[in-house]
Each structure stands twice: as C-alpha cells, then as structure tokens.
Amino acid sequence: MQTELSQTLGIEHAVFGFTPFPAVAAAISRAGGFGVLGAVRYTAPDELKRDLDWIEAHVDGRPYGVDVVMPAKKVEGVTEADVEAMIPEGHRQFVRDTLARHGVPELAEDEASGWRITGWMEQVARSQLDVAFDYPIRLLANALGSPPADVVARAHERGVLVAALAGSARHAEKHRDAGIDVVVAQGYEAGGHTGEIASMVLTPEVVDSVAPLPVLAAGGIGSGQQVAAALALGAQGVWLGSLWLTTTEADIGSPALTRKLLAAGSGDTVRSRALTGKPARQLRTEWTDAWDDPAGPGTLPMPLQGLLVAEAVSRIQKYEIDPLLGTPVGQIVGRMNSERSVQAVFDDLTRGFEEAVDRVNRVAGRSGPS
C-alpha cells in the first residue's frame, strides 16, 4: 500500500491512524503505518510531554504525528468562565433531569468533573504545539480546518507537514490556499464531526479540486478493499480513526462501552449535536435521543454544549450507565466485532488490499499483482 506520500514519510503502508491513545499510535507506526496522537484531551503540557516521551520510547524510530484542534481565527479576551456564563439555566436543568431519570450518581466532591473542552481553545492548543515541536514529529494535523498562518509557517520551518480535514471541495481549496500540505477528505460516514457528503463522492471531488496536493480519504474505511477503493479514487492514503477503538492497545477504560461498540451495527450511529454543539457522528443512545427530541430545549452552539455536558458525560462513563453510554464513532463500527491487536488489523488490511487489487486486475484482463 505504497504511494508518493507514504514514500515521502518513509512508511510502509499509506495508512494514517488517528487515536487519542499513545499505545495505539505507537503500534500503528510500528506496524508500518503512520500513528497520529490526538492532543485535544491534554489540558496540561506536562501530560502531553509524558505521552510523547512514551511514544518516542516505543515507536522503534518510526515516524508519527500529532493532531490538535484550533481555529484559524482567534477570539481575544474570552475566558472559559465567560463562556460558562452564557449557558441558560433551562439547559442545565435539562441535564440534571435527564441524569436523575436514569439514576446517574454524582461525582465525589474532590473528583475532576471531566474534560472541559478547553482543548478547543487556541491558547491550550498553542501550549500543546510548544511541546509537540520539541519532538521529531513528521505531521501536524488540525481538525478545525486550516490552522493559523503562523502555525503553518512554524511547522514548515521544522520540516513538518501540515494536514487539515475537509468536508467539501470548497473547504479543501481553502486549505490549499492556506499552504496546507495534505488534505484529509472526511466523508459523512466518519466518526466525530463530519459534513454532509459521503466519502465515495467527496474523495474524487477533493482530489480533483486540489491536485497535485496529496489527499487522504477518511470516513467509512475499515478494510483493505476499501483502502484500495480510496486509492482508486485518487487518494494517496487513508485516515482511519474509529477502527482503533476496539484494538487491544486502546485504553477506553470502560468494558461496557467496548461491549457496545463490538455489538453495534453500521446503522447504530447518529450525527448529533449532543456532544459539542456541532454535528458529530456517535453511537446512538438515550442521551443523544434526549437532545435530538424536538420536545427538549435543543443543543447549544459550540463551545457552550461541550461545557454544558462535560460533567454529565464523565458521570455516565464513570458509572457505565448503559442506556446513556456512547462515544464518537463512524459507521464502520459495524465491522468492529472483535477485539484485535493493531498488528492484526494491519494484517487484515494488507490481505484485503491484495485481494482487491488482484480482483481488479482480473476484471481488467491482467493477471498477477500490479
């Protein structure tokens, strides 16, 4: 699974794996792919440094990258407390009522109230970059479009490629004009924040719109046959995220959530604003149903919704309240029906890729591998 981009980065397979788990990122790179550590959950620079130190010690010298979340435009002088004050009391009461209806216990007084979505704030992302640029990362990805121009320049000064996610050809063209090196075309099927266009349509549109810039296909990809299809559509690799959630190296921390992922079908996800205020694909639960119910108060815009539900999500996960328990995940969850090592996933991907290429060669009247 070699392309020009994979050769540039010195990896065996053009498979880029996004994950919040350092052990998964290192295993992806060791297996011949390119591990990308999601940094958004790190609110303290020392925590990110600790995990990058760990990756350095376990990646066997293979290349890897970091993914941050930062807006292209900066909003000055707005603190988390300012944002908190914008949340209506009616929405807070809706959260309390929903949790009480399902008997969700409170957190202990001295217990942290969960991820406060501070990783979406530019000052936090910049502190993450200060740490990441001290390591030999080869790729910096941004999940909120093109990062600020000074960040792109800073990466390029260090020989680091910059990638940005796009849900349309128009978004991709903006990335190209901003000096981005790699565009990730993320289709409707993907986990987390997505646009409205499916991968089969989106990938060739983006490839054509930004050529010769390399494009990675994302969304609904979890087999070698699908990797082959992405390359046939003009992508120079694939960007996989959901597929790693049920690997043995993943540290989800909830056996109940792992069981739900393994049991879910491709129709058991929904694009909902319940988590962050923007449409994000996730497991459908009674929590997402409550927020999507027209009889409810409706979700708040980002970042208000994320701040509103942070403690509630922590409580649901800590006590594993099954009807409410969910996570961002793509439609590929229907293929995630067993716990496997990262290496086993790669073995399956390469085997399926070879079978797909051989099949296409036979259809085209050629024999043998290309």
Short mmCIF file of N, CA and C in Angstrom, two decimals, residues 224-335:
data_model
loop_
_atom_site.label_atom_id
_atom_site.label_comp_id
_atom_site.label_asym_id
_atom_site.label_seq_id
_atom_site.Cartn_x
_atom_site.Cartn_y
_atom_site.Cartn_z
N GLY A 224 -9.17 -3.65 3.75
CA GLY A 224 -8.21 -3.46 2.68
C GLY A 224 -8.87 -3.15 1.35
N GLN A 225 -10.05 -3.75 1.12
CA GLN A 225 -10.78 -3.48 -0.10
C GLN A 225 -11.16 -1.99 -0.19
N GLN A 226 -11.53 -1.42 0.98
CA GLN A 226 -11.90 -0.01 0.99
C GLN A 226 -10.67 0.89 0.83
N VAL A 227 -9.53 0.44 1.33
CA VAL A 227 -8.29 1.19 1.11
C VAL A 227 -7.99 1.22 -0.39
N ALA A 228 -8.13 0.07 -1.04
CA ALA A 228 -7.89 0.01 -2.48
C ALA A 228 -8.84 0.93 -3.24
N ALA A 229 -10.10 0.97 -2.79
CA ALA A 229 -11.08 1.85 -3.44
C ALA A 229 -10.69 3.31 -3.27
N ALA A 230 -10.20 3.67 -2.08
CA ALA A 230 -9.79 5.05 -1.84
C ALA A 230 -8.64 5.45 -2.75
N LEU A 231 -7.67 4.56 -2.91
CA LEU A 231 -6.54 4.85 -3.80
C LEU A 231 -7.00 4.92 -5.25
N ALA A 232 -7.98 4.08 -5.61
CA ALA A 232 -8.51 4.12 -6.97
C ALA A 232 -9.22 5.44 -7.24
N LEU A 233 -9.76 6.07 -6.21
CA LEU A 233 -10.44 7.35 -6.36
C LEU A 233 -9.46 8.53 -6.40
N GLY A 234 -8.16 8.23 -6.25
CA GLY A 234 -7.15 9.26 -6.37
C GLY A 234 -6.49 9.67 -5.07
N ALA A 235 -6.95 9.11 -3.93
CA ALA A 235 -6.32 9.44 -2.66
C ALA A 235 -4.92 8.84 -2.60
N GLN A 236 -4.05 9.45 -1.81
CA GLN A 236 -2.69 8.93 -1.62
C GLN A 236 -2.56 8.20 -0.28
N GLY A 237 -3.68 7.89 0.32
CA GLY A 237 -3.67 7.15 1.58
C GLY A 237 -5.03 7.26 2.24
N VAL A 238 -5.15 6.63 3.40
CA VAL A 238 -6.41 6.68 4.15
C VAL A 238 -6.13 7.16 5.57
N TRP A 239 -7.13 7.77 6.14
CA TRP A 239 -7.07 8.31 7.50
C TRP A 239 -8.12 7.56 8.30
N LEU A 240 -7.70 6.71 9.22
CA LEU A 240 -8.62 5.86 9.98
C LEU A 240 -8.60 6.26 11.45
N GLY A 241 -9.79 6.35 12.05
CA GLY A 241 -9.88 6.71 13.45
C GLY A 241 -10.69 5.71 14.27
N SER A 242 -11.94 5.48 13.87
CA SER A 242 -12.83 4.62 14.65
C SER A 242 -12.30 3.20 14.79
N LEU A 243 -11.66 2.70 13.74
CA LEU A 243 -11.25 1.30 13.69
C LEU A 243 -10.36 0.89 14.85
N TRP A 244 -9.64 1.86 15.45
CA TRP A 244 -8.68 1.52 16.50
C TRP A 244 -9.33 1.45 17.88
N LEU A 245 -10.60 1.85 18.02
CA LEU A 245 -11.22 1.93 19.34
C LEU A 245 -11.37 0.57 20.01
N THR A 246 -11.48 -0.48 19.22
CA THR A 246 -11.64 -1.82 19.80
C THR A 246 -10.37 -2.66 19.68
N THR A 247 -9.23 -2.01 19.46
CA THR A 247 -7.98 -2.77 19.47
C THR A 247 -7.55 -3.03 20.91
N THR A 248 -6.73 -4.03 21.09
CA THR A 248 -6.31 -4.41 22.44
C THR A 248 -5.43 -3.34 23.07
N GLU A 249 -4.80 -2.50 22.25
CA GLU A 249 -3.94 -1.45 22.79
C GLU A 249 -4.73 -0.22 23.25
N ALA A 250 -6.00 -0.10 22.85
CA ALA A 250 -6.80 1.07 23.18
C ALA A 250 -7.17 1.07 24.66
N ASP A 251 -7.11 2.22 25.27
CA ASP A 251 -7.41 2.35 26.70
C ASP A 251 -8.71 3.13 26.88
N ILE A 252 -9.82 2.52 26.45
CA ILE A 252 -11.11 3.18 26.58
C ILE A 252 -11.51 3.33 28.05
N GLY A 253 -11.14 2.34 28.85
CA GLY A 253 -11.42 2.43 30.28
C GLY A 253 -12.83 2.04 30.67
N SER A 254 -13.59 1.46 29.77
CA SER A 254 -14.97 1.08 30.06
C SER A 254 -15.30 -0.22 29.35
N PRO A 255 -15.30 -1.34 30.06
CA PRO A 255 -15.70 -2.61 29.42
C PRO A 255 -17.09 -2.54 28.81
N ALA A 256 -17.99 -1.81 29.46
CA ALA A 256 -19.36 -1.72 28.94
C ALA A 256 -19.37 -1.01 27.59
N LEU A 257 -18.57 0.05 27.45
CA LEU A 257 -18.52 0.77 26.19
C LEU A 257 -17.90 -0.09 25.10
N THR A 258 -16.86 -0.84 25.44
CA THR A 258 -16.26 -1.75 24.46
C THR A 258 -17.29 -2.76 23.98
N ARG A 259 -18.06 -3.31 24.89
CA ARG A 259 -19.10 -4.28 24.52
C ARG A 259 -20.13 -3.64 23.58
N LYS A 260 -20.50 -2.39 23.85
CA LYS A 260 -21.47 -1.72 22.99
C LYS A 260 -20.91 -1.50 21.58
N LEU A 261 -19.63 -1.14 21.50
CA LEU A 261 -19.01 -0.95 20.19
C LEU A 261 -18.96 -2.25 19.41
N LEU A 262 -18.60 -3.34 20.08
CA LEU A 262 -18.49 -4.63 19.41
C LEU A 262 -19.86 -5.14 18.94
N ALA A 263 -20.91 -4.75 19.64
CA ALA A 263 -22.26 -5.23 19.31
C ALA A 263 -22.96 -4.33 18.30
N ALA A 264 -22.47 -3.13 18.09
CA ALA A 264 -23.17 -2.15 17.24
C ALA A 264 -23.07 -2.50 15.77
N GLY A 265 -24.10 -2.17 15.04
CA GLY A 265 -24.09 -2.29 13.59
C GLY A 265 -23.87 -0.94 12.94
N SER A 266 -23.70 -0.93 11.64
CA SER A 266 -23.40 0.32 10.94
C SER A 266 -24.56 1.30 11.00
N GLY A 267 -25.75 0.83 11.33
CA GLY A 267 -26.91 1.71 11.45
C GLY A 267 -27.15 2.22 12.86
N ASP A 268 -26.24 1.91 13.78
CA ASP A 268 -26.44 2.28 15.19
C ASP A 268 -25.71 3.56 15.58
N THR A 269 -25.36 4.38 14.60
CA THR A 269 -24.76 5.68 14.89
C THR A 269 -25.69 6.79 14.42
N VAL A 270 -25.44 7.98 14.91
CA VAL A 270 -26.26 9.13 14.53
C VAL A 270 -25.38 10.38 14.54
N ARG A 271 -25.63 11.29 13.61
CA ARG A 271 -24.97 12.60 13.66
C ARG A 271 -25.80 13.49 14.57
N SER A 272 -25.22 13.85 15.68
CA SER A 272 -25.94 14.61 16.70
C SER A 272 -25.07 15.75 17.20
N ARG A 273 -25.72 16.82 17.64
CA ARG A 273 -25.02 17.95 18.24
C ARG A 273 -24.89 17.80 19.75
N ALA A 274 -25.30 16.65 20.28
CA ALA A 274 -25.39 16.47 21.73
C ALA A 274 -24.06 16.60 22.44
N LEU A 275 -22.97 16.28 21.78
CA LEU A 275 -21.67 16.24 22.45
C LEU A 275 -20.96 17.59 22.46
N THR A 276 -20.94 18.27 21.32
CA THR A 276 -20.15 19.51 21.22
C THR A 276 -20.92 20.71 20.70
N GLY A 277 -22.10 20.50 20.17
CA GLY A 277 -22.84 21.60 19.55
C GLY A 277 -22.74 21.62 18.05
N LYS A 278 -21.80 20.87 17.48
CA LYS A 278 -21.69 20.68 16.04
C LYS A 278 -22.06 19.23 15.70
N PRO A 279 -22.56 18.97 14.49
CA PRO A 279 -22.93 17.60 14.15
C PRO A 279 -21.72 16.67 14.22
N ALA A 280 -21.82 15.66 15.07
CA ALA A 280 -20.74 14.68 15.25
C ALA A 280 -21.34 13.29 15.29
N ARG A 281 -20.78 12.40 14.47
CA ARG A 281 -21.31 11.03 14.45
C ARG A 281 -20.84 10.28 15.69
N GLN A 282 -21.77 9.59 16.32
CA GLN A 282 -21.51 8.86 17.56
C GLN A 282 -22.52 7.74 17.71
N LEU A 283 -22.30 6.86 18.68
CA LEU A 283 -23.28 5.83 18.96
C LEU A 283 -24.61 6.49 19.32
N ARG A 284 -25.68 5.95 18.79
CA ARG A 284 -27.00 6.46 19.18
C ARG A 284 -27.36 5.89 20.55
N THR A 285 -27.74 6.76 21.46
CA THR A 285 -28.09 6.36 22.82
C THR A 285 -29.32 7.15 23.27
N GLU A 286 -29.80 6.84 24.46
CA GLU A 286 -30.91 7.63 25.01
C GLU A 286 -30.46 9.05 25.32
N TRP A 287 -29.16 9.25 25.50
CA TRP A 287 -28.62 10.60 25.69
C TRP A 287 -28.74 11.42 24.40
N THR A 288 -28.32 10.86 23.27
CA THR A 288 -28.45 11.59 22.01
C THR A 288 -29.92 11.77 21.65
N ASP A 289 -30.75 10.75 21.91
CA ASP A 289 -32.18 10.87 21.62
C ASP A 289 -32.80 12.02 22.40
N ALA A 290 -32.39 12.17 23.68
CA ALA A 290 -32.96 13.23 24.51
C ALA A 290 -32.65 14.60 23.93
N TRP A 291 -31.41 14.79 23.47
CA TRP A 291 -31.01 16.09 22.93
C TRP A 291 -31.60 16.35 21.55
N ASP A 292 -31.86 15.29 20.81
CA ASP A 292 -32.40 15.46 19.46
C ASP A 292 -33.93 15.50 19.44
N ASP A 293 -34.56 15.26 20.59
CA ASP A 293 -36.02 15.27 20.72
C ASP A 293 -36.53 16.71 20.56
N PRO A 294 -37.45 16.96 19.62
CA PRO A 294 -37.99 18.32 19.44
C PRO A 294 -38.66 18.87 20.70
N ALA A 295 -39.06 17.99 21.61
CA ALA A 295 -39.70 18.44 22.83
C ALA A 295 -38.70 18.98 23.85
N GLY A 296 -37.41 18.73 23.63
CA GLY A 296 -36.38 19.20 24.54
C GLY A 296 -35.95 20.63 24.23
N PRO A 297 -34.97 21.13 24.95
CA PRO A 297 -34.53 22.52 24.75
C PRO A 297 -33.64 22.71 23.53
N GLY A 298 -33.16 21.60 22.95
CA GLY A 298 -32.24 21.71 21.82
C GLY A 298 -30.82 21.96 22.30
N THR A 299 -29.87 21.67 21.43
CA THR A 299 -28.47 21.84 21.81
C THR A 299 -28.03 23.29 21.67
N LEU A 300 -26.94 23.62 22.34
CA LEU A 300 -26.34 24.94 22.27
C LEU A 300 -25.21 24.93 21.24
N PRO A 301 -24.81 26.07 20.73
CA PRO A 301 -23.69 26.10 19.78
C PRO A 301 -22.37 25.80 20.48
N MET A 302 -21.39 25.36 19.69
CA MET A 302 -20.04 25.15 20.21
C MET A 302 -19.45 26.50 20.63
N PRO A 303 -18.76 26.58 21.79
CA PRO A 303 -18.39 25.50 22.70
C PRO A 303 -19.32 25.35 23.90
N LEU A 304 -20.47 26.04 23.88
CA LEU A 304 -21.38 26.00 25.04
C LEU A 304 -21.85 24.59 25.35
N GLN A 305 -22.23 23.84 24.31
CA GLN A 305 -22.75 22.49 24.54
C GLN A 305 -21.71 21.59 25.20
N GLY A 306 -20.47 21.67 24.73
CA GLY A 306 -19.42 20.84 25.31
C GLY A 306 -19.18 21.15 26.77
N LEU A 307 -19.19 22.43 27.13
CA LEU A 307 -19.03 22.80 28.53
C LEU A 307 -20.22 22.36 29.36
N LEU A 308 -21.41 22.48 28.79
CA LEU A 308 -22.63 22.11 29.50
C LEU A 308 -22.65 20.63 29.89
N VAL A 309 -22.22 19.76 28.98
CA VAL A 309 -22.39 18.32 29.20
C VAL A 309 -21.13 17.62 29.70
N ALA A 310 -20.04 18.35 29.90
CA ALA A 310 -18.77 17.71 30.25
C ALA A 310 -18.88 16.85 31.51
N GLU A 311 -19.42 17.42 32.58
CA GLU A 311 -19.52 16.65 33.82
C GLU A 311 -20.51 15.50 33.67
N ALA A 312 -21.60 15.72 32.97
CA ALA A 312 -22.59 14.67 32.77
C ALA A 312 -21.99 13.48 32.03
N VAL A 313 -21.22 13.77 30.97
CA VAL A 313 -20.59 12.68 30.21
C VAL A 313 -19.61 11.92 31.10
N SER A 314 -18.88 12.65 31.95
CA SER A 314 -17.94 11.99 32.87
C SER A 314 -18.68 11.05 33.82
N ARG A 315 -19.80 11.50 34.33
CA ARG A 315 -20.58 10.66 35.24
C ARG A 315 -21.14 9.42 34.53
N ILE A 316 -21.65 9.62 33.33
CA ILE A 316 -22.19 8.50 32.55
C ILE A 316 -21.11 7.46 32.29
N GLN A 317 -19.91 7.92 31.94
CA GLN A 317 -18.81 6.99 31.63
C GLN A 317 -18.28 6.32 32.90
N LYS A 318 -18.13 7.09 33.97
CA LYS A 318 -17.58 6.54 35.21
C LYS A 318 -18.46 5.41 35.75
N TYR A 319 -19.77 5.64 35.73
CA TYR A 319 -20.69 4.66 36.31
C TYR A 319 -21.28 3.72 35.26
N GLU A 320 -20.83 3.86 34.01
CA GLU A 320 -21.23 2.98 32.91
C GLU A 320 -22.74 2.80 32.85
N ILE A 321 -23.43 3.92 32.72
CA ILE A 321 -24.90 3.92 32.62
C ILE A 321 -25.27 3.53 31.20
N ASP A 322 -25.56 2.27 31.00
CA ASP A 322 -25.63 1.69 29.66
C ASP A 322 -26.54 2.42 28.68
N PRO A 323 -27.78 2.80 29.06
CA PRO A 323 -28.64 3.46 28.06
C PRO A 323 -28.09 4.80 27.56
N LEU A 324 -27.25 5.45 28.37
CA LEU A 324 -26.71 6.76 28.01
C LEU A 324 -25.29 6.69 27.48
N LEU A 325 -24.64 5.56 27.64
CA LEU A 325 -23.20 5.43 27.37
C LEU A 325 -22.92 5.38 25.87
N GLY A 326 -22.08 6.30 25.41
CA GLY A 326 -21.73 6.33 23.99
C GLY A 326 -20.36 6.93 23.77
N THR A 327 -20.00 7.07 22.50
CA THR A 327 -18.72 7.66 22.12
C THR A 327 -18.78 8.04 20.65
N PRO A 328 -17.99 9.02 20.23
CA PRO A 328 -17.88 9.28 18.79
C PRO A 328 -17.35 8.04 18.07
N VAL A 329 -18.00 7.66 17.01
CA VAL A 329 -17.57 6.50 16.21
C VAL A 329 -18.28 6.57 14.87
N GLY A 330 -17.61 6.08 13.83
CA GLY A 330 -18.17 6.12 12.49
C GLY A 330 -19.01 4.90 12.17
N GLN A 331 -19.60 4.91 10.98
CA GLN A 331 -20.45 3.81 10.55
C GLN A 331 -19.68 2.51 10.36
N ILE A 332 -18.34 2.61 10.32
CA ILE A 332 -17.52 1.42 10.19
C ILE A 332 -17.61 0.56 11.44
N VAL A 333 -18.27 1.05 12.49
CA VAL A 333 -18.43 0.28 13.73
C VAL A 333 -19.06 -1.08 13.45
N GLY A 334 -19.82 -1.18 12.37
CA GLY A 334 -20.44 -2.46 12.03
C GLY A 334 -19.44 -3.56 11.70
N ARG A 335 -18.20 -3.19 11.35
CA ARG A 335 -17.14 -4.17 11.09
C ARG A 335 -16.29 -4.44 12.32
#
